[in-house]
PDB file of C-alpha atoms in Angstrom:
ATOM      1  CA  MET A  13     -24.157  -3.207   3.437  1.00  0.00           C
ATOM      2  CA  GLY A  14     -23.274  -4.995   1.284  1.00  0.00           C
ATOM      3  CA  GLY A  15     -21.532  -3.577  -2.695  1.00  0.00           C
ATOM      4  CA  LYS A  16     -23.885  -2.597  -5.618  1.00  0.00           C
ATOM      5  CA  GLN A  17     -24.039  -6.017  -7.735  1.00  0.00           C
ATOM      6  CA  SER A  18     -23.222  -4.832 -11.672  1.00  0.00           C
ATOM      7  CA  ARG A  19     -25.385  -7.647 -13.872  1.00  0.00           C
ATOM      8  CA  GLY A  20     -23.002  -7.437 -16.921  1.00  0.00           C
ATOM      9  CA  PHE A  21     -19.840  -5.069 -18.337  1.00  0.00           C
ATOM     10  CA  SER A  22     -19.709  -1.957 -19.531  1.00  0.00           C
ATOM     11  CA  ASN A  23     -17.536  -3.148 -22.103  1.00  0.00           C
ATOM     12  CA  LYS A  24     -18.078  -4.131 -25.247  1.00  0.00           C
ATOM     13  CA  GLU A  25     -16.423  -7.794 -24.570  1.00  0.00           C
ATOM     14  CA  LEU A  26     -18.334  -8.679 -22.134  1.00  0.00           C
ATOM     15  CA  ASN A  27     -21.386  -8.173 -23.259  1.00  0.00           C
ATOM     16  CA  ASP A  28     -22.940 -11.465 -23.176  1.00  0.00           C
ATOM     17  CA  VAL A  29     -22.765 -11.803 -19.400  1.00  0.00           C
ATOM     18  CA  SER A  30     -25.122  -9.645 -18.695  1.00  0.00           C
ATOM     19  CA  PRO A  31     -29.917 -11.073 -19.677  1.00  0.00           C
ATOM     20  CA  THR A  32     -30.356 -12.642 -22.371  1.00  0.00           C
ATOM     21  CA  ARG A  33     -32.885 -14.460 -23.253  1.00  0.00           C
ATOM     22  CA  LYS A  34     -32.666 -18.426 -23.912  1.00  0.00           C
ATOM     23  CA  SER A  35     -35.222 -18.089 -26.606  1.00  0.00           C
ATOM     24  CA  ALA A  36     -37.869 -15.451 -28.574  1.00  0.00           C
ATOM     25  CA  GLY A  37     -40.736 -14.318 -26.470  1.00  0.00           C
ATOM     26  CA  ARG A  38     -38.827 -15.934 -22.832  1.00  0.00           C
ATOM     27  CA  ASP A  39     -37.613 -13.467 -20.547  1.00  0.00           C
ATOM     28  CA  ASP A  40     -35.605 -15.365 -18.134  1.00  0.00           C
ATOM     29  CA  PRO A  41     -32.001 -14.547 -17.261  1.00  0.00           C
ATOM     30  CA  PRO A  42     -29.804 -17.727 -18.577  1.00  0.00           C
ATOM     31  CA  SER A  43     -29.043 -19.979 -14.748  1.00  0.00           C
ATOM     32  CA  LEU A  44     -25.484 -17.951 -12.377  1.00  0.00           C
ATOM     33  CA  SER A  45     -22.808 -20.703 -12.824  1.00  0.00           C
ATOM     34  CA  SER A  46     -24.384 -19.214 -17.019  1.00  0.00           C
ATOM     35  CA  ALA A  47     -23.055 -16.161 -16.161  1.00  0.00           C
ATOM     36  CA  ALA A  48     -20.176 -16.968 -14.145  1.00  0.00           C
ATOM     37  CA  GLU A  49     -19.231 -19.089 -17.046  1.00  0.00           C
ATOM     38  CA  ARG A  50     -18.901 -16.529 -19.015  1.00  0.00           C
ATOM     39  CA  ILE A  51     -16.745 -14.330 -17.046  1.00  0.00           C
ATOM     40  CA  ARG A  52     -14.915 -17.213 -16.604  1.00  0.00           C
ATOM     41  CA  ARG A  53     -14.500 -17.558 -20.241  1.00  0.00           C
ATOM     42  CA  HIS A  54     -11.583 -14.467 -19.859  1.00  0.00           C
ATOM     43  CA  THR A  55      -9.202 -15.363 -16.529  1.00  0.00           C
ATOM     44  CA  THR A  56      -5.840 -15.921 -18.026  1.00  0.00           C
ATOM     45  CA  VAL A  57      -3.131 -17.608 -16.976  1.00  0.00           C
ATOM     46  CA  HIS A  58      -0.333 -15.986 -15.968  1.00  0.00           C
ATOM     47  CA  PHE A  59       2.947 -17.352 -14.434  1.00  0.00           C
ATOM     48  CA  GLY A  60       1.000 -19.661 -13.008  1.00  0.00           C
ATOM     49  CA  TYR A  61      -1.960 -18.357 -11.790  1.00  0.00           C
ATOM     50  CA  SER A  62      -5.554 -18.537 -12.252  1.00  0.00           C
ATOM     51  CA  THR A  63      -5.958 -14.027 -13.726  1.00  0.00           C
ATOM     52  CA  LEU A  64      -8.883 -11.546 -13.872  1.00  0.00           C
ATOM     53  CA  SER A  65      -8.389  -8.097 -15.316  1.00  0.00           C
ATOM     54  CA  LEU A  66     -11.920  -6.043 -15.104  1.00  0.00           C
ATOM     55  CA  ALA A  67      -9.751  -2.997 -14.907  1.00  0.00           C
ATOM     56  CA  MET A  68     -10.811  -0.036 -16.591  1.00  0.00           C
ATOM     57  CA  ARG A  69     -14.067  -1.476 -17.322  1.00  0.00           C
ATOM     58  CA  GLY A  70     -16.302   2.158 -16.756  1.00  0.00           C
ATOM     59  CA  LEU A  71     -17.939  -0.301 -13.951  1.00  0.00           C
ATOM     60  CA  ASP A  72     -19.811   1.170 -10.816  1.00  0.00           C
ATOM     61  CA  GLY A  73     -20.768  -2.448  -9.024  1.00  0.00           C
ATOM     62  CA  THR A  74     -19.478  -6.053  -9.290  1.00  0.00           C
ATOM     63  CA  PRO A  75     -20.785  -8.692 -11.151  1.00  0.00           C
ATOM     64  CA  ALA A  76     -22.450 -10.652  -9.360  1.00  0.00           C
ATOM     65  CA  GLU A  77     -21.682 -13.972 -11.159  1.00  0.00           C
ATOM     66  CA  LEU A  78     -18.046 -12.814  -9.965  1.00  0.00           C
ATOM     67  CA  TRP A  79     -17.733 -14.099  -7.375  1.00  0.00           C
ATOM     68  CA  GLU A  80     -18.348 -18.577  -8.084  1.00  0.00           C
ATOM     69  CA  LEU A  81     -15.332 -17.967  -9.429  1.00  0.00           C
ATOM     70  CA  ARG A  82     -13.269 -19.259  -6.424  1.00  0.00           C
ATOM     71  CA  GLU A  83     -10.298 -20.610  -8.610  1.00  0.00           C
ATOM     72  CA  VAL A  84      -8.741 -17.440  -9.705  1.00  0.00           C
ATOM     73  CA  GLN A  85      -5.407 -15.887  -8.032  1.00  0.00           C
ATOM     74  CA  LYS A  86      -5.579 -12.188  -9.549  1.00  0.00           C
ATOM     75  CA  LEU A  87      -8.149  -9.762  -9.835  1.00  0.00           C
ATOM     76  CA  ASN A  88      -7.609  -6.853 -10.825  1.00  0.00           C
ATOM     77  CA  LEU A  89     -11.093  -3.939 -10.125  1.00  0.00           C
ATOM     78  CA  SER A  90      -8.393  -1.184 -10.924  1.00  0.00           C
ATOM     79  CA  MET A  91      -9.778   2.450 -12.365  1.00  0.00           C
ATOM     80  CA  ASN A  92     -13.671   2.244 -12.425  1.00  0.00           C
ATOM     81  CA  CYS A  93     -16.663   3.284 -10.331  1.00  0.00           C
ATOM     82  CA  LEU A  94     -16.748   1.005  -7.588  1.00  0.00           C
ATOM     83  CA  CYS A  95     -17.968   2.555  -4.233  1.00  0.00           C
ATOM     84  CA  SER A  96     -18.174  -0.330  -2.385  1.00  0.00           C
ATOM     85  CA  LEU A  97     -16.891  -4.306  -2.013  1.00  0.00           C
ATOM     86  CA  PRO A  98     -19.944  -7.054  -0.812  1.00  0.00           C
ATOM     87  CA  PRO A  99     -19.381  -9.369   1.656  1.00  0.00           C
ATOM     88  CA  ALA A 100     -19.369 -12.234  -1.053  1.00  0.00           C
ATOM     89  CA  LEU A 101     -15.471 -10.714  -2.310  1.00  0.00           C
ATOM     90  CA  GLY A 102     -14.709 -13.344   1.015  1.00  0.00           C
ATOM     91  CA  THR A 103     -15.315 -16.127  -0.617  1.00  0.00           C
ATOM     92  CA  LEU A 104     -12.803 -15.612  -2.973  1.00  0.00           C
ATOM     93  CA  ASP A 105     -10.790 -17.704  -0.750  1.00  0.00           C
ATOM     94  CA  ASN A 106      -7.546 -17.974  -3.610  1.00  0.00           C
ATOM     95  CA  LEU A 107      -6.988 -14.699  -4.111  1.00  0.00           C
ATOM     96  CA  VAL A 108      -3.310 -13.595  -3.750  1.00  0.00           C
ATOM     97  CA  VAL A 109      -3.292 -10.322  -5.644  1.00  0.00           C
ATOM     98  CA  LEU A 110      -6.196  -8.013  -5.259  1.00  0.00           C
ATOM     99  CA  ASN A 111      -5.298  -4.756  -7.274  1.00  0.00           C
ATOM    100  CA  LEU A 112      -8.336  -1.791  -5.993  1.00  0.00           C
ATOM    101  CA  TRP A 113      -6.607   0.935  -6.832  1.00  0.00           C
ATOM    102  CA  GLY A 114      -7.892   4.166  -8.855  1.00  0.00           C
ATOM    103  CA  ASN A 115     -11.788   3.828  -7.647  1.00  0.00           C
ATOM    104  CA  ASN A 116     -13.583   5.381  -5.344  1.00  0.00           C
ATOM    105  CA  LEU A 117     -14.416   2.748  -2.566  1.00  0.00           C
ATOM    106  CA  SER A 118     -14.645   4.278   1.106  1.00  0.00           C
ATOM    107  CA  SER A 119     -14.278   1.124   3.305  1.00  0.00           C
ATOM    108  CA  LEU A 120     -13.356  -2.762   2.303  1.00  0.00           C
ATOM    109  CA  PRO A 121     -15.871  -5.327   3.472  1.00  0.00           C
ATOM    110  CA  PRO A 122     -14.661  -7.440   7.578  1.00  0.00           C
ATOM    111  CA  GLU A 123     -14.933  -9.880   4.852  1.00  0.00           C
ATOM    112  CA  ILE A 124     -11.640  -9.346   3.323  1.00  0.00           C
ATOM    113  CA  GLY A 125     -10.673 -11.531   6.725  1.00  0.00           C
ATOM    114  CA  LEU A 126     -10.954 -14.120   5.004  1.00  0.00           C
ATOM    115  CA  LEU A 127      -8.758 -14.343   2.172  1.00  0.00           C
ATOM    116  CA  LYS A 128      -6.060 -16.145   4.365  1.00  0.00           C
ATOM    117  CA  LYS A 129      -3.882 -16.584   0.670  1.00  0.00           C
ATOM    118  CA  LEU A 130      -3.797 -12.830   0.101  1.00  0.00           C
ATOM    119  CA  ARG A 131       0.219 -11.539  -0.502  1.00  0.00           C
ATOM    120  CA  VAL A 132      -0.492  -8.444  -2.644  1.00  0.00           C
ATOM    121  CA  LEU A 133      -3.274  -5.758  -1.575  1.00  0.00           C
ATOM    122  CA  PHE A 134      -3.015  -2.511  -3.841  1.00  0.00           C
ATOM    123  CA  ALA A 135      -5.914  -0.369  -2.413  1.00  0.00           C
ATOM    124  CA  CYS A 136      -4.546   3.116  -3.089  1.00  0.00           C
ATOM    125  CA  ARG A 137      -6.670   5.871  -5.022  1.00  0.00           C
ATOM    126  CA  ASN A 138      -9.674   5.117  -3.518  1.00  0.00           C
ATOM    127  CA  ARG A 139     -11.975   7.342  -0.198  1.00  0.00           C
ATOM    128  CA  LEU A 140     -10.604   5.520   2.077  1.00  0.00           C
ATOM    129  CA  SER A 141     -10.926   7.099   5.458  1.00  0.00           C
ATOM    130  CA  GLU A 142     -10.336   3.159   8.193  1.00  0.00           C
ATOM    131  CA  VAL A 143      -9.490  -0.168   7.787  1.00  0.00           C
ATOM    132  CA  PRO A 144     -11.020  -2.630   9.100  1.00  0.00           C
ATOM    133  CA  GLU A 145      -9.717  -4.648  12.163  1.00  0.00           C
ATOM    134  CA  GLU A 146     -10.328  -7.970   9.783  1.00  0.00           C
ATOM    135  CA  LEU A 147      -7.506  -6.710   8.064  1.00  0.00           C
ATOM    136  CA  GLY A 148      -5.460  -8.271  10.304  1.00  0.00           C
ATOM    137  CA  SER A 149      -6.401 -11.611   9.653  1.00  0.00           C
ATOM    138  CA  CYS A 150      -4.855 -12.115   6.311  1.00  0.00           C
ATOM    139  CA  VAL A 151      -1.444 -13.226   7.181  1.00  0.00           C
ATOM    140  CA  ARG A 152      -0.181 -13.509   3.862  1.00  0.00           C
ATOM    141  CA  LEU A 153       0.621 -10.484   3.564  1.00  0.00           C
ATOM    142  CA  GLU A 154       2.864  -8.827   2.025  1.00  0.00           C
ATOM    143  CA  VAL A 155       2.210  -6.119   0.594  1.00  0.00           C
ATOM    144  CA  LEU A 156      -0.135  -3.190   1.141  1.00  0.00           C
ATOM    145  CA  SER A 157      -0.538   0.000  -0.624  1.00  0.00           C
ATOM    146  CA  LEU A 158      -2.783   2.366   0.878  1.00  0.00           C
ATOM    147  CA  ALA A 159      -1.415   5.006  -0.201  1.00  0.00           C
ATOM    148  CA  ASN A 160      -3.264   8.231  -1.838  1.00  0.00           C
ATOM    149  CA  ASN A 161      -6.494   7.943   0.655  1.00  0.00           C
ATOM    150  CA  GLN A 162      -8.133  10.044   3.095  1.00  0.00           C
ATOM    151  CA  ILE A 163      -6.658   7.360   6.217  1.00  0.00           C
ATOM    152  CA  THR A 164      -5.829   8.760   9.288  1.00  0.00           C
ATOM    153  CA  GLY A 165      -4.197   5.460  11.751  1.00  0.00           C
ATOM    154  CA  LEU A 166      -4.602   1.460  11.362  1.00  0.00           C
ATOM    155  CA  PRO A 167      -5.892  -0.844  13.442  1.00  0.00           C
ATOM    156  CA  GLY A 168      -3.960  -2.751  15.932  1.00  0.00           C
ATOM    157  CA  SER A 169      -4.415  -6.506  14.524  1.00  0.00           C
ATOM    158  CA  LEU A 170      -2.324  -5.136  11.458  1.00  0.00           C
ATOM    159  CA  GLY A 171       0.811  -5.479  13.274  1.00  0.00           C
ATOM    160  CA  THR A 172       0.510  -8.624  13.647  1.00  0.00           C
ATOM    161  CA  MET A 173       0.531  -9.653   9.824  1.00  0.00           C
ATOM    162  CA  PRO A 174       4.453 -11.328  10.755  1.00  0.00           C
ATOM    163  CA  ASN A 175       5.401 -11.011   6.729  1.00  0.00           C
ATOM    164  CA  LEU A 176       4.441  -8.091   5.633  1.00  0.00           C
ATOM    165  CA  SER A 177       7.571  -6.266   4.254  1.00  0.00           C
ATOM    166  CA  LYS A 178       6.025  -3.426   2.241  1.00  0.00           C
ATOM    167  CA  LEU A 179       3.733  -0.690   4.029  1.00  0.00           C
ATOM    168  CA  ASN A 180       2.167   2.410   1.163  1.00  0.00           C
ATOM    169  CA  LEU A 181       0.579   4.993   3.753  1.00  0.00           C
ATOM    170  CA  SER A 182       1.539   7.069   1.699  1.00  0.00           C
ATOM    171  CA  HIS A 183      -0.333  10.743   0.784  1.00  0.00           C
ATOM    172  CA  ASN A 184      -3.684  10.735   3.647  1.00  0.00           C
ATOM    173  CA  ARG A 185      -4.175  12.104   6.790  1.00  0.00           C
ATOM    174  CA  ILE A 186      -1.744  10.705   9.339  1.00  0.00           C
ATOM    175  CA  VAL A 187      -0.738  12.524  12.297  1.00  0.00           C
ATOM    176  CA  HIS A 188       0.778   9.680  14.067  1.00  0.00           C
ATOM    177  CA  ILE A 189       3.262   7.231  12.683  1.00  0.00           C
ATOM    178  CA  PRO A 190       0.843   3.788  13.574  1.00  0.00           C
ATOM    179  CA  THR A 191       1.405   2.572  16.757  1.00  0.00           C
ATOM    180  CA  CYS A 192       1.114  -1.200  14.672  1.00  0.00           C
ATOM    181  CA  VAL A 193       3.501  -0.049  12.392  1.00  0.00           C
ATOM    182  CA  TYR A 194       6.276  -0.468  14.867  1.00  0.00           C
ATOM    183  CA  SER A 195       5.336  -3.759  15.206  1.00  0.00           C
ATOM    184  CA  MET A 196       5.186  -5.013  12.009  1.00  0.00           C
ATOM    185  CA  LYS A 197       9.215  -6.638  12.981  1.00  0.00           C
ATOM    186  CA  GLY A 198       9.539  -7.421   8.676  1.00  0.00           C
ATOM    187  CA  LEU A 199       9.030  -4.182   7.330  1.00  0.00           C
ATOM    188  CA  VAL A 200      11.289  -3.246   4.685  1.00  0.00           C
ATOM    189  CA  PHE A 201      10.004  -0.208   2.427  1.00  0.00           C
ATOM    190  CA  LEU A 202       7.870   1.823   4.925  1.00  0.00           C
ATOM    191  CA  GLN A 203       6.481   5.065   2.762  1.00  0.00           C
ATOM    192  CA  LEU A 204       4.792   7.535   4.214  1.00  0.00           C
ATOM    193  CA  ALA A 205       5.355  11.021   2.804  1.00  0.00           C
ATOM    194  CA  CYS A 206       2.804  13.753   2.103  1.00  0.00           C
ATOM    195  CA  ASN A 207       0.813  13.034   6.224  1.00  0.00           C
ATOM    196  CA  ARG A 208       0.852  15.357   8.610  1.00  0.00           C
ATOM    197  CA  LEU A 209       3.322  13.528  10.844  1.00  0.00           C
ATOM    198  CA  GLU A 210       5.300  16.191  13.305  1.00  0.00           C
ATOM    199  CA  THR A 211       7.998  12.950  15.015  1.00  0.00           C
ATOM    200  CA  ILE A 212       8.867   9.675  14.476  1.00  0.00           C
ATOM    201  CA  ALA A 213       8.860   7.525  17.318  1.00  0.00           C
ATOM    202  CA  ASP A 214      11.513   5.813  19.241  1.00  0.00           C
ATOM    203  CA  GLN A 215       9.960   2.538  18.982  1.00  0.00           C
ATOM    204  CA  ILE A 216      10.871   3.431  15.530  1.00  0.00           C
ATOM    205  CA  GLN A 217      14.270   0.922  16.256  1.00  0.00           C
ATOM    206  CA  ASP A 218      12.402  -2.251  16.506  1.00  0.00           C
ATOM    207  CA  LEU A 219      11.679  -2.332  12.761  1.00  0.00           C
ATOM    208  CA  VAL A 220      15.202  -4.032  12.596  1.00  0.00           C
ATOM    209  CA  ASN A 221      14.772  -4.986   9.693  1.00  0.00           C
ATOM    210  CA  LEU A 222      13.989  -1.585   7.404  1.00  0.00           C
ATOM    211  CA  LYS A 223      15.629  -0.859   4.218  1.00  0.00           C
ATOM    212  CA  ILE A 224      13.727   1.847   2.991  1.00  0.00           C
ATOM    213  CA  LEU A 225      11.959   4.410   5.082  1.00  0.00           C
ATOM    214  CA  ILE A 226      10.461   7.942   2.936  1.00  0.00           C
ATOM    215  CA  VAL A 227       9.099  10.541   5.669  1.00  0.00           C
ATOM    216  CA  GLU A 228       8.967  13.280   2.724  1.00  0.00           C
ATOM    217  CA  GLY A 229       6.224  16.549   2.633  1.00  0.00           C
ATOM    218  CA  ASN A 230       5.148  16.674   6.480  1.00  0.00           C
ATOM    219  CA  SER A 231       5.838  18.332   9.046  1.00  0.00           C
ATOM    220  CA  ILE A 232       8.642  16.813  11.523  1.00  0.00           C
ATOM    221  CA  HIS A 233      11.085  18.247  13.087  1.00  0.00           C
ATOM    222  CA  THR A 234      13.301  16.056  14.748  1.00  0.00           C
ATOM    223  CA  LEU A 235      14.793  12.619  14.126  1.00  0.00           C
ATOM    224  CA  PRO A 236      14.886  10.472  16.632  1.00  0.00           C
ATOM    225  CA  LYS A 237      18.121   9.222  17.452  1.00  0.00           C
ATOM    226  CA  THR A 238      17.022   5.640  17.705  1.00  0.00           C
ATOM    227  CA  LEU A 239      16.394   5.261  13.965  1.00  0.00           C
ATOM    228  CA  CYS A 240      20.746   6.076  13.771  1.00  0.00           C
ATOM    229  CA  PHE A 241      20.046   2.048  14.966  1.00  0.00           C
ATOM    230  CA  LEU A 242      18.847   0.492  11.934  1.00  0.00           C
ATOM    231  CA  GLU A 243      21.934  -0.672  10.472  1.00  0.00           C
ATOM    232  CA  SER A 244      20.043  -2.167   7.828  1.00  0.00           C
ATOM    233  CA  LEU A 245      18.822   1.553   6.441  1.00  0.00           C
ATOM    234  CA  GLU A 246      19.611   1.738   2.371  1.00  0.00           C
ATOM    235  CA  LEU A 247      17.746   5.061   1.895  1.00  0.00           C
ATOM    236  CA  LEU A 248      16.075   7.393   4.062  1.00  0.00           C
ATOM    237  CA  ASN A 249      14.197  11.187   2.299  1.00  0.00           C
ATOM    238  CA  VAL A 250      13.547  13.419   5.184  1.00  0.00           C
ATOM    239  CA  ASP A 251      13.011  15.971   1.947  1.00  0.00           C
ATOM    240  CA  PHE A 252      10.674  18.939   2.876  1.00  0.00           C
ATOM    241  CA  ASN A 253      10.129  18.826   6.737  1.00  0.00           C
ATOM    242  CA  GLU A 254      10.989  21.217   9.389  1.00  0.00           C
ATOM    243  CA  LEU A 255      14.094  20.057  10.127  1.00  0.00           C
ATOM    244  CA  GLN A 256      17.000  22.282  11.774  1.00  0.00           C
ATOM    245  CA  ASN A 257      18.970  19.733  12.858  1.00  0.00           C
ATOM    246  CA  VAL A 258      20.401  15.459  12.428  1.00  0.00           C
ATOM    247  CA  PRO A 259      21.255  13.686  15.749  1.00  0.00           C
ATOM    248  CA  MET A 260      24.869  13.176  16.603  1.00  0.00           C
ATOM    249  CA  GLU A 261      24.196   8.780  15.712  1.00  0.00           C
ATOM    250  CA  MET A 262      23.037   9.889  12.353  1.00  0.00           C
ATOM    251  CA  TYR A 263      26.786   8.604  11.338  1.00  0.00           C
ATOM    252  CA  LEU A 264      26.187   4.155  12.484  1.00  0.00           C
ATOM    253  CA  LEU A 265      23.133   5.091   8.647  1.00  0.00           C
ATOM    254  CA  ASN A 266      26.626   3.991   7.193  1.00  0.00           C
ATOM    255  CA  ARG A 267      24.911   1.758   4.112  1.00  0.00           C
ATOM    256  CA  LEU A 268      23.102   4.879   3.607  1.00  0.00           C
ATOM    257  CA  GLY A 269      26.790   6.077   1.235  1.00  0.00           C
ATOM    258  CA  ARG A 270      25.983   9.338   0.073  1.00  0.00           C
ATOM    259  CA  LEU A 271      23.344  12.288  -0.288  1.00  0.00           C
ATOM    260  CA  ALA A 272      20.864  11.354  -3.080  1.00  0.00           C
ATOM    261  CA  CYS A 273      18.815  13.868  -5.557  1.00  0.00           C
ATOM    262  CA  HIS A 274      17.178  11.265  -7.344  1.00  0.00           C
ATOM    263  CA  PRO A 275      13.202  10.087  -5.454  1.00  0.00           C
ATOM    264  CA  MET A 276      14.515   6.121  -5.288  1.00  0.00           C
ATOM    265  CA  ASP A 277      18.347   6.116  -5.254  1.00  0.00           C
ATOM    266  CA  LYS A 278      19.752   4.822  -2.312  1.00  0.00           C
ATOM    267  CA  GLY A 279      21.299   6.837   0.243  1.00  0.00           C
ATOM    268  CA  LEU A 280      20.340  10.306   2.200  1.00  0.00           C
ATOM    269  CA  HIS A 281      17.314  12.688   1.368  1.00  0.00           C
ATOM    270  CA  ILE A 282      17.667  15.492   3.460  1.00  0.00           C
ATOM    271  CA  VAL A 283      17.132  18.889   1.110  1.00  0.00           C
ATOM    272  CA  HIS A 284      15.093  21.402   1.804  1.00  0.00           C
ATOM    273  CA  ASN A 285      15.162  21.520   5.150  1.00  0.00           C
ATOM    274  CA  PRO A 286      15.869  24.561   7.605  1.00  0.00           C
ATOM    275  CA  LEU A 287      19.305  23.474   9.057  1.00  0.00           C
ATOM    276  CA  LEU A 288      21.207  25.215  11.216  1.00  0.00           C
ATOM    277  CA  LYS A 289      24.825  25.639  10.387  1.00  0.00           C
ATOM    278  CA  PRO A 290      27.373  24.526  10.748  1.00  0.00           C
ATOM    279  CA  ILE A 291      25.197  21.204   9.435  1.00  0.00           C
ATOM    280  CA  GLN A 292      23.590  23.073   6.542  1.00  0.00           C
ATOM    281  CA  GLU A 293      27.247  23.944   5.676  1.00  0.00           C
ATOM    282  CA  VAL A 294      29.180  20.629   6.074  1.00  0.00           C
ATOM    283  CA  LEU A 295      26.330  19.069   4.340  1.00  0.00           C
ATOM    284  CA  GLN A 296      27.797  20.891   0.359  1.00  0.00           C
ATOM    285  CA  GLY A 297      30.867  18.505   1.014  1.00  0.00           C
ATOM    286  CA  GLY A 298      29.213  15.122   0.999  1.00  0.00           C
ATOM    287  CA  LEU A 299      26.927  12.385   3.397  1.00  0.00           C
ATOM    288  CA  SER A 300      31.094  11.619   4.027  1.00  0.00           C
ATOM    289  CA  ALA A 301      31.658  15.101   4.998  1.00  0.00           C
ATOM    290  CA  LEU A 302      28.211  15.268   7.585  1.00  0.00           C
ATOM    291  CA  TYR A 303      30.408  11.458   9.283  1.00  0.00           C
ATOM    292  CA  ASN A 304      33.006  12.896  10.140  1.00  0.00           C
ATOM    293  CA  TYR A 305      31.370  15.490  11.916  1.00  0.00           C
ATOM    294  CA  LEU A 306      29.630  13.880  14.288  1.00  0.00           C
ATOM    295  CA  LYS A 307      31.243  11.182  15.144  1.00  0.00           C
ATOM    296  CA  PRO A 308      33.088  11.516  18.253  1.00  0.00           C
ATOM    297  CA  THR A 309      36.578  11.538  18.750  1.00  0.00           C
TER     298      THR A 309
END
């Protein structure tokens, strides 16, 4: 089913998109292209991109005329009341950035796969329980944020996106890291905080470019030793889990550098875990003390 179409905006500034009378005594609305022109007046050029923001306008549907504006490259529909998007989304084939943050979307249309130039997709803070397989056709996608939804898994097609470097899946309902994630060889940033994870698979070692891994707020009991082969890792956040120990190979993560406190500080975040002695005591001397303890003599 297509998304609900709105014939006007709640914001007064854009009320002239709504059907209006051409002349006294006539009820006929203006042509679709004429209404689209009224929306086009609100586009701007920002850093060389044709940009249209319809954020925070109380929209419960998208104006049908919007989908005529094929030249738009950045579209912001965030913080509205949208429950769905129509198949016509796929006609905006020049989109580079699509911001859907903070709506009530329960699904994304399969036609999103037609957005071949899409590089950034923000769909966080919605009601998504799944992601369409067709999203994997967006092969230029670099940044994907699906945080704060109801997602339990991802389609395997997403593992074939060669340019994806940042993936945010925090605050969802994920029990196992989706298999396709381990195929995302270009990932530099992986955010999985506040899910329902209990383990991390050995395949984590395949993410050779990973610099930031955040899995805080889960129920992880052990870390695989293969995690310690990620030579590029600069930030590892395992706060608020169920760790009792750490892999002996952890000293190989020499780019972590220190124990970190603030959420996005580089280093190892490992507070609020039921660590056993002597690891718990050794950590009081800092990361270097831990590494010296773990290194084979």
